[in-house]
Structures are given as C-alpha cells and as structure tokens.
Amino acid sequence: MSVSTLSAPAALVGSFTPDVFAAHLASLPPSLPGWWVARKRAAYARFASLPMPTRTDEMWRFSSIGTLTLDGFTLAAAAAAGPLAPSGIPEAARLVFANGRLVSRELLSTDLIARGVIVDTLHHALVHHDALVREHLLAQPLKLGSPKFAALHEAFLADGAFIYVPRDVQVDLPIGVCSHAIGATAAVFPHTLVVLAENARATVIEYFGSDDDTSAQFAAGANDLYAGHGAQLTYIGKQDWSHRALSIQSNSTVVRRDARVQSLNLHLGARQARHESLSRLAAPGAFSEMLALTVAEAGQEFDQRTLQIHEAPNTKSDLLYKNALRGTARTIFSGLIVVDPDAQKTDAYQSNRNLMLSDEAEACSLPGLEIQANDVRCTHGATSSRIDPEQEFYLQSRGIAKVQADELLTFGFFEEVLARLIDPDLHEALRLLIQTKFTK
Amino acid sequence: MSQLDIIDLHVSIGEKPIVKGLTLTIHSGEVHAIMGPNGTGKSTLSKAIAGHPDYGITSGDVLINGASILSQEADERARAGIFLAFQYPSEIPGVSIANFLRAAQQARMAEGEELDASAYYKRLYSKMDLLKIDRKFTSRSVNDGFSGGEKKRCEILQMAMLEPKFALMDETDSGLDIDALRIVADGVNTMRGPNLGVLLITHYQRLLDYIVPDHVHVMYDGRIVKSGDKSLALELEAKGYDWIKKELAASAA
C-alpha cells in the first residue's frame, strides 16, 4: 500500500478513524434499531469521503478555514457529571449529558407523564418510539454547507434528548437539556429532538458547556425542532463551550400550519463556532422567529448561516441576529430568505446588527433573498455601529465608569432581542446568563 | 459645606476658544444663575466642568473643596459630586431607568460591596413620590421616545437619587411648556438646601421666576461680565442683552 492512499483518508477523518468509529458502534446498546445503526454506518462513509470545506466554498465565505481541524480529539466516556449549568430557571424536567451519555436527570411530574409528555434519551426513544424518531431525526435537508460535519455528527451521535408533547398539552415550565464536554480534548456530538403535536406548547432550554475553559474540545451538534399544527415552541440555546473549543452546530426547524416557533441562540463560548439554522415554513400560517445574541471576545470567531424557506402561502419568518464584538473578535452572518413559487403573501424579515466595541473587531454580513413568488413582503438588512460617544458620556456623567457604561449600552443593544421573548420570566434569567460573560 | 471653584477657566472646542477666563465660586446652599446670549459659552462651561472629552480645558482650574478635578474622567468627577443636567439628554434604548440608576448607585460603592436592591427601590420610589413621578416610569428605557418634559423630569429624578454636591443645570428650561417648567423647578426647589450648590444656566429669565437665584451672572463672549443679585435678571429681561453689549463697548472705548 502506498503512502498516499494511507494519508489521504487520514486527512479526511483526522481523529475520527475507522477504528474509533468501530469502537463507538461497539459501545452502543444492542437494543438500538437496525435502521439507525445502518444510517450511522452510511453517515460515517459519507464523512470519510467528503472533503473539508475550502476557501472557495461559497457557503464558507469569510470563514476561517485554516483553523478547522479534525485532529487532536478523543472520544471518551466522562468520569464525572461535571459542573451543571446553574440557570436559576425553574424547570419541568432536565436531562444532563456528559460526553454524550446521560449522567443525571430530573423527571417530569407524574401528571405530565400521565398526559403523555416524554422527556427522555434518544436511545430510549429509538427503542420505544421508533416511528416518531425515524420521522424527525436528522430528516431535514442539509443546505447550509456542512454535510461533512453533519455526517460526522450522525455517525458519532452517542445519545441525546428526545422531547415529545402530545396534542393539546401545554408544559408550562421550560424543559432543560445540558450537554457537557468533559476532558482536555473531548469530542462531543449533542443532539436534541423536539416534537410538538397539534396545539401543544413547550419551552426547551439547551445549555452547552465545558468542564474547563481552556480545553481544546470539539463539538459537532445538531437539533431538530418540529412544531405540528397550531403548536407553539420556544427554544433557547446557550452555547458556552470552552474558549479553545471548535463548535459546529446545525439546527433545523419545521413549522406546520398556524404553528409558531421562537428560537433564541446565545453564543458566548468556543474559539470558533459555526451555527447553521434552517427554518422551513411548511404550511399556511406558520411563523418562525429566529433570534440570536452573540458576545464575541478577542480571538473568537462566530460564523452564523441561516436559511428561511417559505414553502406555503401566508407564512411569516422574522430573523434578528445581534452581535457585540470586542477585541479582535470576528463574526460572519450569511442569511438567505427563499420564497417558493406558490408561497404568496409571505412576510419575511432578516436583520443582522453588529455593535463594534473595538477597532480591531471585524463583522461580515451577507444578507440574501431568493424570491419566486410575486406577492410577498421581504426585507433584509445589515448594519454595523459603534458605541455612541454622547451616550457613553451621558452614562459616565452619572458616575458610571467607561467599562460599565459600554456594558450597559451593550445590554441596551441586546434588549430589543430579549424583549421579543414571549415568556417574561425568561427575559431576566437570560440577561443574567449573558452577564456571566462580561464578569468573567 | 462644600465649595466649587472655577478659576480663570479657558475652554476650547477643537482650536476655537469658547470660554476665555471665567472665574466663579459656588458654595453649598447657593443658587447661581448664569445668563447670556446664545453662543456665549454657557453650555461649553458646564460640559467642560463635567468632563466631556470634546471640550479641551486649555488653562485654569476647577476645584472641589480645594482639590482639582481636571485630571479626572467624567465618571470620577460625577462621583466627586458634579452633576450635569443636560439640555438635550441622550436617549439610551434598551436600558431601563431602574437599571441605569442602579448602575450609577453601584458605581458609588466600594469594590466588592453589593447594592441592597430592596433599599435601593424603596429610596427610588420615595424620590419618585416626592417628585410626583409615576412608578411605571422606571421600567421605560432612559429618555427613549420621551417628550421634552419627561426628559427633564428624568434628569431631576437622577439628580435626586445621586445627591450631588454641585448641580450644573444646562438650559433646563429649554423646550418646556409652563407646566413642565413648574414641575422641574419644584424638583430643584425641593432639593435646594445646605448640601447642594446649583449653577443654573439659562437664556431666559422665565426659569428664575420659579427658581429664585442668590446670585446672577451675565456671561458674554466666554467671560462673566456682570454679577449681581436676582434684580439683575429682571433688569436684563427689561433691557435685553444689547444693554450689556453697549455697556461693554462703552467701557472698552
């Protein structure tokens, strides 16, 4: 065997070699359905054959390609539960994962269990709710540029969260899912699948965190959110991986007739974090509100790619992504609104706003529209602004030091997004979560 | 008892001298009014004392109880006891009045000391009651979409909460109807007392009907050219600023 045939696949798989994959498969419970194991094998083959993104890929325009790597990571079972994300938010139930294994949980009330609500591991759901999982798990098209990382996620997905709320049932308190990466070089593949049946209501809060802020970890995560006819789902994701982690997250949302999904992603951690978010407005009356807040510090890169697909008439999507950039931070926003030919009366918004807190920071924006219907209302825009010196002086003239004044102004900038939250109790809790980044 | 000394102060905006050697001493308990035509440097004086970075002090000094504040940033001067009530207060979207004032209070506390939230709100509400301000006001964003009167009332509330040693009130009456003017004046009069010195900057004598000054100074071309008691304001109102200009021309000739 020549050196080149050996080295080519090594470059394509990095730490995730066929041996590592075989060990991963062997570690899975034997009860998992055959279709899932077959899908994982196929996913691994795709992962191993697909090239890494290159500088010329339009979907990776402005992204730092040279710092993407598959090397130096390990798959290891976590020895301990690790630190839990203290949210201060009362929850209906909670699942805590460490390196893809369930390490602790808070159960639903017996009343909600009796009404058919499920908050369980994907493993358990694959065995007991096979059809439901098969219909929704990683079922959406990959249109945002990471087929290789999506395949890697599917191949190595160990366990994740499965949340199901049956018809007409409302879960008042948020359901919490925590995914921890434990270990200096840990690779994790978190997944959360949420299915809301007709007229169901729920809020899901997902936390991503590391055991140590200096761990050079790797995360390839994904989630699937499905809101059935008339359902209302609020999803909050707080990404706070180690500041040396590489994270690639792919989220898919499907909104059915008259349903509403509100999602808010807080991006705080990782050295390089790519976040892909797809919303499909699949039936008339569907509404997807896509919100994101990013606090980007020196040396961090946040790369956000979004796609709003209007597949049916009278659908609405509203995207507002706000980034605050400090030091030498970089952010990239690339968003596309697609309106299918018969999606008349579409109402679609897309806005990316950047607050530049330093002269060295860099924000790139690529808003886009692709409209094939003729009776629609679509707007998009991107702005970058600096702290207004008169506002800063006003705060300083009240005794507030410049650093705190800029922090207050940043919170003021974020408030427009937080104020959109339907649940006012979440509002203050999220402010506190963001504040932790400032006081670090 | 505190004392604010402004000594031979010269202030420039860019290369252009605006305040050209102004000297004034204010003691706690006193209300001084500075009157003068537009463009004479009244607002520049107040912003320079408060520490606005665009206003360069080229010579002279400003002392609080004998200590110069000119090397201090705006926030340090505020904590030293200076309060500037703005002619045009900035709008700060997304920052509630409650959180803003809380940050300002926190800034006045020692490192590591935490503000007692319930005591803070109790004090805030008592000040609001005193100034007849609706409590719902605190959840609104600072000055965001406020009417002229609401903005000025918000300034007075801040002043009441921060309890400065010296308040510099820059054209507080501008843009106010008579009802709003009365509310603002009532607020200042409520706070007037042995612990507060006030510098009222105004173009019109109207405000001085409601806040009666102890001393009145006329400012012209960057200097104080005439000082007196409250009757000087009335004389100015009757004779107009041209009277001052003619007097100056006569004395120069």
PDB file of C-alpha atoms in Angstrom, chain A residues 281-409:
ATOM      1  CA  LEU A 281     -42.310  27.358   6.912  1.00  0.00           C
ATOM      2  CA  ALA A 282     -44.066  24.251   5.698  1.00  0.00           C
ATOM      3  CA  ALA A 283     -47.772  25.128   5.813  1.00  0.00           C
ATOM      4  CA  PRO A 284     -50.016  28.216   5.734  1.00  0.00           C
ATOM      5  CA  GLY A 285     -49.977  30.358   8.868  1.00  0.00           C
ATOM      6  CA  ALA A 286     -46.601  29.078  10.035  1.00  0.00           C
ATOM      7  CA  PHE A 287     -44.398  31.588  11.844  1.00  0.00           C
ATOM      8  CA  SER A 288     -40.748  31.209  12.745  1.00  0.00           C
ATOM      9  CA  GLU A 289     -38.963  33.834  14.778  1.00  0.00           C
ATOM     10  CA  MET A 290     -35.200  33.369  14.706  1.00  0.00           C
ATOM     11  CA  LEU A 291     -33.228  35.331  17.262  1.00  0.00           C
ATOM     12  CA  ALA A 292     -29.590  35.290  18.220  1.00  0.00           C
ATOM     13  CA  LEU A 293     -27.266  37.230  20.504  1.00  0.00           C
ATOM     14  CA  THR A 294     -23.513  36.913  20.341  1.00  0.00           C
ATOM     15  CA  VAL A 295     -20.865  38.298  22.663  1.00  0.00           C
ATOM     16  CA  ALA A 296     -17.665  37.894  20.681  1.00  0.00           C
ATOM     17  CA  GLU A 297     -14.395  38.419  22.507  1.00  0.00           C
ATOM     18  CA  ALA A 298     -10.825  38.736  21.389  1.00  0.00           C
ATOM     19  CA  GLY A 299      -9.771  35.741  19.308  1.00  0.00           C
ATOM     20  CA  GLN A 300     -13.266  34.307  18.891  1.00  0.00           C
ATOM     21  CA  GLU A 301     -14.989  33.731  15.564  1.00  0.00           C
ATOM     22  CA  PHE A 302     -18.740  33.252  15.318  1.00  0.00           C
ATOM     23  CA  ASP A 303     -19.986  32.148  11.951  1.00  0.00           C
ATOM     24  CA  GLN A 304     -23.758  32.173  11.564  1.00  0.00           C
ATOM     25  CA  ARG A 305     -25.523  30.835   8.485  1.00  0.00           C
ATOM     26  CA  THR A 306     -29.275  30.954   8.176  1.00  0.00           C
ATOM     27  CA  LEU A 307     -31.943  29.884   5.737  1.00  0.00           C
ATOM     28  CA  GLN A 308     -35.633  30.790   5.907  1.00  0.00           C
ATOM     29  CA  ILE A 309     -37.609  28.710   3.419  1.00  0.00           C
ATOM     30  CA  HIS A 310     -41.177  29.734   2.753  1.00  0.00           C
ATOM     31  CA  GLU A 311     -42.870  26.709   1.222  1.00  0.00           C
ATOM     32  CA  ALA A 312     -46.510  27.713   1.697  1.00  0.00           C
ATOM     33  CA  PRO A 313     -48.629  30.845   1.355  1.00  0.00           C
ATOM     34  CA  ASN A 314     -49.310  33.206   4.264  1.00  0.00           C
ATOM     35  CA  THR A 315     -46.225  32.235   6.190  1.00  0.00           C
ATOM     36  CA  LYS A 316     -44.033  34.514   8.233  1.00  0.00           C
ATOM     37  CA  SER A 317     -40.434  34.465   9.333  1.00  0.00           C
ATOM     38  CA  ASP A 318     -38.601  37.102  11.311  1.00  0.00           C
ATOM     39  CA  LEU A 319     -34.883  36.901  11.921  1.00  0.00           C
ATOM     40  CA  LEU A 320     -32.934  39.260  14.182  1.00  0.00           C
ATOM     41  CA  TYR A 321     -29.300  38.434  14.924  1.00  0.00           C
ATOM     42  CA  LYS A 322     -27.310  40.856  17.050  1.00  0.00           C
ATOM     43  CA  ASN A 323     -23.585  40.623  17.660  1.00  0.00           C
ATOM     44  CA  ALA A 324     -21.455  42.605  20.099  1.00  0.00           C
ATOM     45  CA  LEU A 325     -17.794  42.414  19.158  1.00  0.00           C
ATOM     46  CA  ARG A 326     -14.880  43.137  21.462  1.00  0.00           C
ATOM     47  CA  GLY A 327     -11.140  42.950  20.947  1.00  0.00           C
ATOM     48  CA  THR A 328     -10.095  41.141  17.784  1.00  0.00           C
ATOM     49  CA  ALA A 329     -13.355  39.182  17.510  1.00  0.00           C
ATOM     50  CA  ARG A 330     -14.824  38.200  14.158  1.00  0.00           C
ATOM     51  CA  THR A 331     -18.409  37.485  13.242  1.00  0.00           C
ATOM     52  CA  ILE A 332     -19.891  36.320   9.991  1.00  0.00           C
ATOM     53  CA  PHE A 333     -23.559  36.419   9.196  1.00  0.00           C
ATOM     54  CA  SER A 334     -24.841  34.926   5.992  1.00  0.00           C
ATOM     55  CA  GLY A 335     -28.600  34.681   5.659  1.00  0.00           C
ATOM     56  CA  LEU A 336     -30.894  33.697   2.854  1.00  0.00           C
ATOM     57  CA  ILE A 337     -34.655  34.004   2.516  1.00  0.00           C
ATOM     58  CA  VAL A 338     -36.129  31.645  -0.063  1.00  0.00           C
ATOM     59  CA  VAL A 339     -39.740  32.063  -1.177  1.00  0.00           C
ATOM     60  CA  ASP A 340     -41.132  29.178  -3.214  1.00  0.00           C
ATOM     61  CA  PRO A 341     -43.337  29.962  -6.267  1.00  0.00           C
ATOM     62  CA  ASP A 342     -46.653  29.310  -4.525  1.00  0.00           C
ATOM     63  CA  ALA A 343     -45.727  30.853  -1.185  1.00  0.00           C
ATOM     64  CA  GLN A 344     -47.745  34.011  -1.873  1.00  0.00           C
ATOM     65  CA  LYS A 345     -48.361  36.535   0.917  1.00  0.00           C
ATOM     66  CA  THR A 346     -45.073  35.616   2.512  1.00  0.00           C
ATOM     67  CA  ASP A 347     -43.879  38.002   5.200  1.00  0.00           C
ATOM     68  CA  ALA A 348     -40.150  37.621   5.741  1.00  0.00           C
ATOM     69  CA  TYR A 349     -37.650  39.712   7.627  1.00  0.00           C
ATOM     70  CA  GLN A 350     -33.975  39.326   8.171  1.00  0.00           C
ATOM     71  CA  SER A 351     -31.778  41.678  10.115  1.00  0.00           C
ATOM     72  CA  ASN A 352     -28.199  41.433  11.331  1.00  0.00           C
ATOM     73  CA  ARG A 353     -26.909  44.187  13.598  1.00  0.00           C
ATOM     74  CA  ASN A 354     -23.368  44.455  14.854  1.00  0.00           C
ATOM     75  CA  LEU A 355     -22.106  46.590  17.697  1.00  0.00           C
ATOM     76  CA  MET A 356     -18.393  47.144  17.291  1.00  0.00           C
ATOM     77  CA  LEU A 357     -16.784  47.687  20.688  1.00  0.00           C
ATOM     78  CA  SER A 358     -13.251  47.749  19.333  1.00  0.00           C
ATOM     79  CA  ASP A 359     -11.458  48.966  16.239  1.00  0.00           C
ATOM     80  CA  GLU A 360      -9.833  45.573  15.671  1.00  0.00           C
ATOM     81  CA  ALA A 361     -13.083  43.599  15.513  1.00  0.00           C
ATOM     82  CA  GLU A 362     -14.482  42.523  12.168  1.00  0.00           C
ATOM     83  CA  ALA A 363     -18.104  41.791  11.237  1.00  0.00           C
ATOM     84  CA  CYS A 364     -19.027  40.393   7.821  1.00  0.00           C
ATOM     85  CA  SER A 365     -22.647  40.343   6.657  1.00  0.00           C
ATOM     86  CA  LEU A 366     -24.092  38.605   3.623  1.00  0.00           C
ATOM     87  CA  PRO A 367     -27.863  39.009   3.566  1.00  0.00           C
ATOM     88  CA  GLY A 368     -29.704  37.430   0.642  1.00  0.00           C
ATOM     89  CA  LEU A 369     -33.109  36.938  -0.961  1.00  0.00           C
ATOM     90  CA  GLU A 370     -34.335  34.379  -3.487  1.00  0.00           C
ATOM     91  CA  ILE A 371     -37.962  35.104  -4.293  1.00  0.00           C
ATOM     92  CA  GLN A 372     -40.045  33.167  -6.785  1.00  0.00           C
ATOM     93  CA  ALA A 373     -43.498  34.395  -5.768  1.00  0.00           C
ATOM     94  CA  ASN A 374     -44.799  37.808  -6.792  1.00  0.00           C
ATOM     95  CA  ASP A 375     -46.996  38.865  -3.879  1.00  0.00           C
ATOM     96  CA  VAL A 376     -44.645  38.909  -0.920  1.00  0.00           C
ATOM     97  CA  ARG A 377     -43.141  41.274   1.595  1.00  0.00           C
ATOM     98  CA  CYS A 378     -39.487  40.623   2.282  1.00  0.00           C
ATOM     99  CA  THR A 379     -36.952  42.917   3.858  1.00  0.00           C
ATOM    100  CA  HIS A 380     -33.407  42.355   4.858  1.00  0.00           C
ATOM    101  CA  GLY A 381     -30.597  44.474   6.132  1.00  0.00           C
ATOM    102  CA  ALA A 382     -27.331  44.550   7.983  1.00  0.00           C
ATOM    103  CA  THR A 383     -25.757  47.340   9.977  1.00  0.00           C
ATOM    104  CA  SER A 384     -22.612  47.852  11.980  1.00  0.00           C
ATOM    105  CA  SER A 385     -22.334  50.629  14.504  1.00  0.00           C
ATOM    106  CA  ARG A 386     -20.100  51.793  17.303  1.00  0.00           C
ATOM    107  CA  ILE A 387     -20.875  52.985  20.793  1.00  0.00           C
ATOM    108  CA  ASP A 388     -22.326  56.482  20.525  1.00  0.00           C
ATOM    109  CA  PRO A 389     -19.844  58.755  22.379  1.00  0.00           C
ATOM    110  CA  GLU A 390     -22.672  61.034  23.559  1.00  0.00           C
ATOM    111  CA  GLN A 391     -24.497  58.076  25.129  1.00  0.00           C
ATOM    112  CA  GLU A 392     -21.243  56.970  26.712  1.00  0.00           C
ATOM    113  CA  PHE A 393     -20.608  60.457  28.122  1.00  0.00           C
ATOM    114  CA  TYR A 394     -24.157  60.609  29.438  1.00  0.00           C
ATOM    115  CA  LEU A 395     -23.650  57.400  31.421  1.00  0.00           C
ATOM    116  CA  GLN A 396     -20.203  58.486  32.585  1.00  0.00           C
ATOM    117  CA  SER A 397     -21.594  61.819  33.738  1.00  0.00           C
ATOM    118  CA  ARG A 398     -23.713  59.820  36.181  1.00  0.00           C
ATOM    119  CA  GLY A 399     -20.627  58.228  37.733  1.00  0.00           C
ATOM    120  CA  ILE A 400     -20.603  55.014  35.712  1.00  0.00           C
ATOM    121  CA  ALA A 401     -17.094  54.078  34.561  1.00  0.00           C
ATOM    122  CA  LYS A 402     -16.457  53.650  30.836  1.00  0.00           C
ATOM    123  CA  VAL A 403     -16.227  49.842  31.002  1.00  0.00           C
ATOM    124  CA  GLN A 404     -19.568  49.538  32.793  1.00  0.00           C
ATOM    125  CA  ALA A 405     -21.081  52.212  30.549  1.00  0.00           C
ATOM    126  CA  ASP A 406     -20.161  50.180  27.461  1.00  0.00           C
ATOM    127  CA  GLU A 407     -21.546  47.060  29.126  1.00  0.00           C
ATOM    128  CA  LEU A 408     -24.860  48.809  29.839  1.00  0.00           C
ATOM    129  CA  LEU A 409     -25.008  50.069  26.259  1.00  0.00           C
TER     130      LEU A 409
END
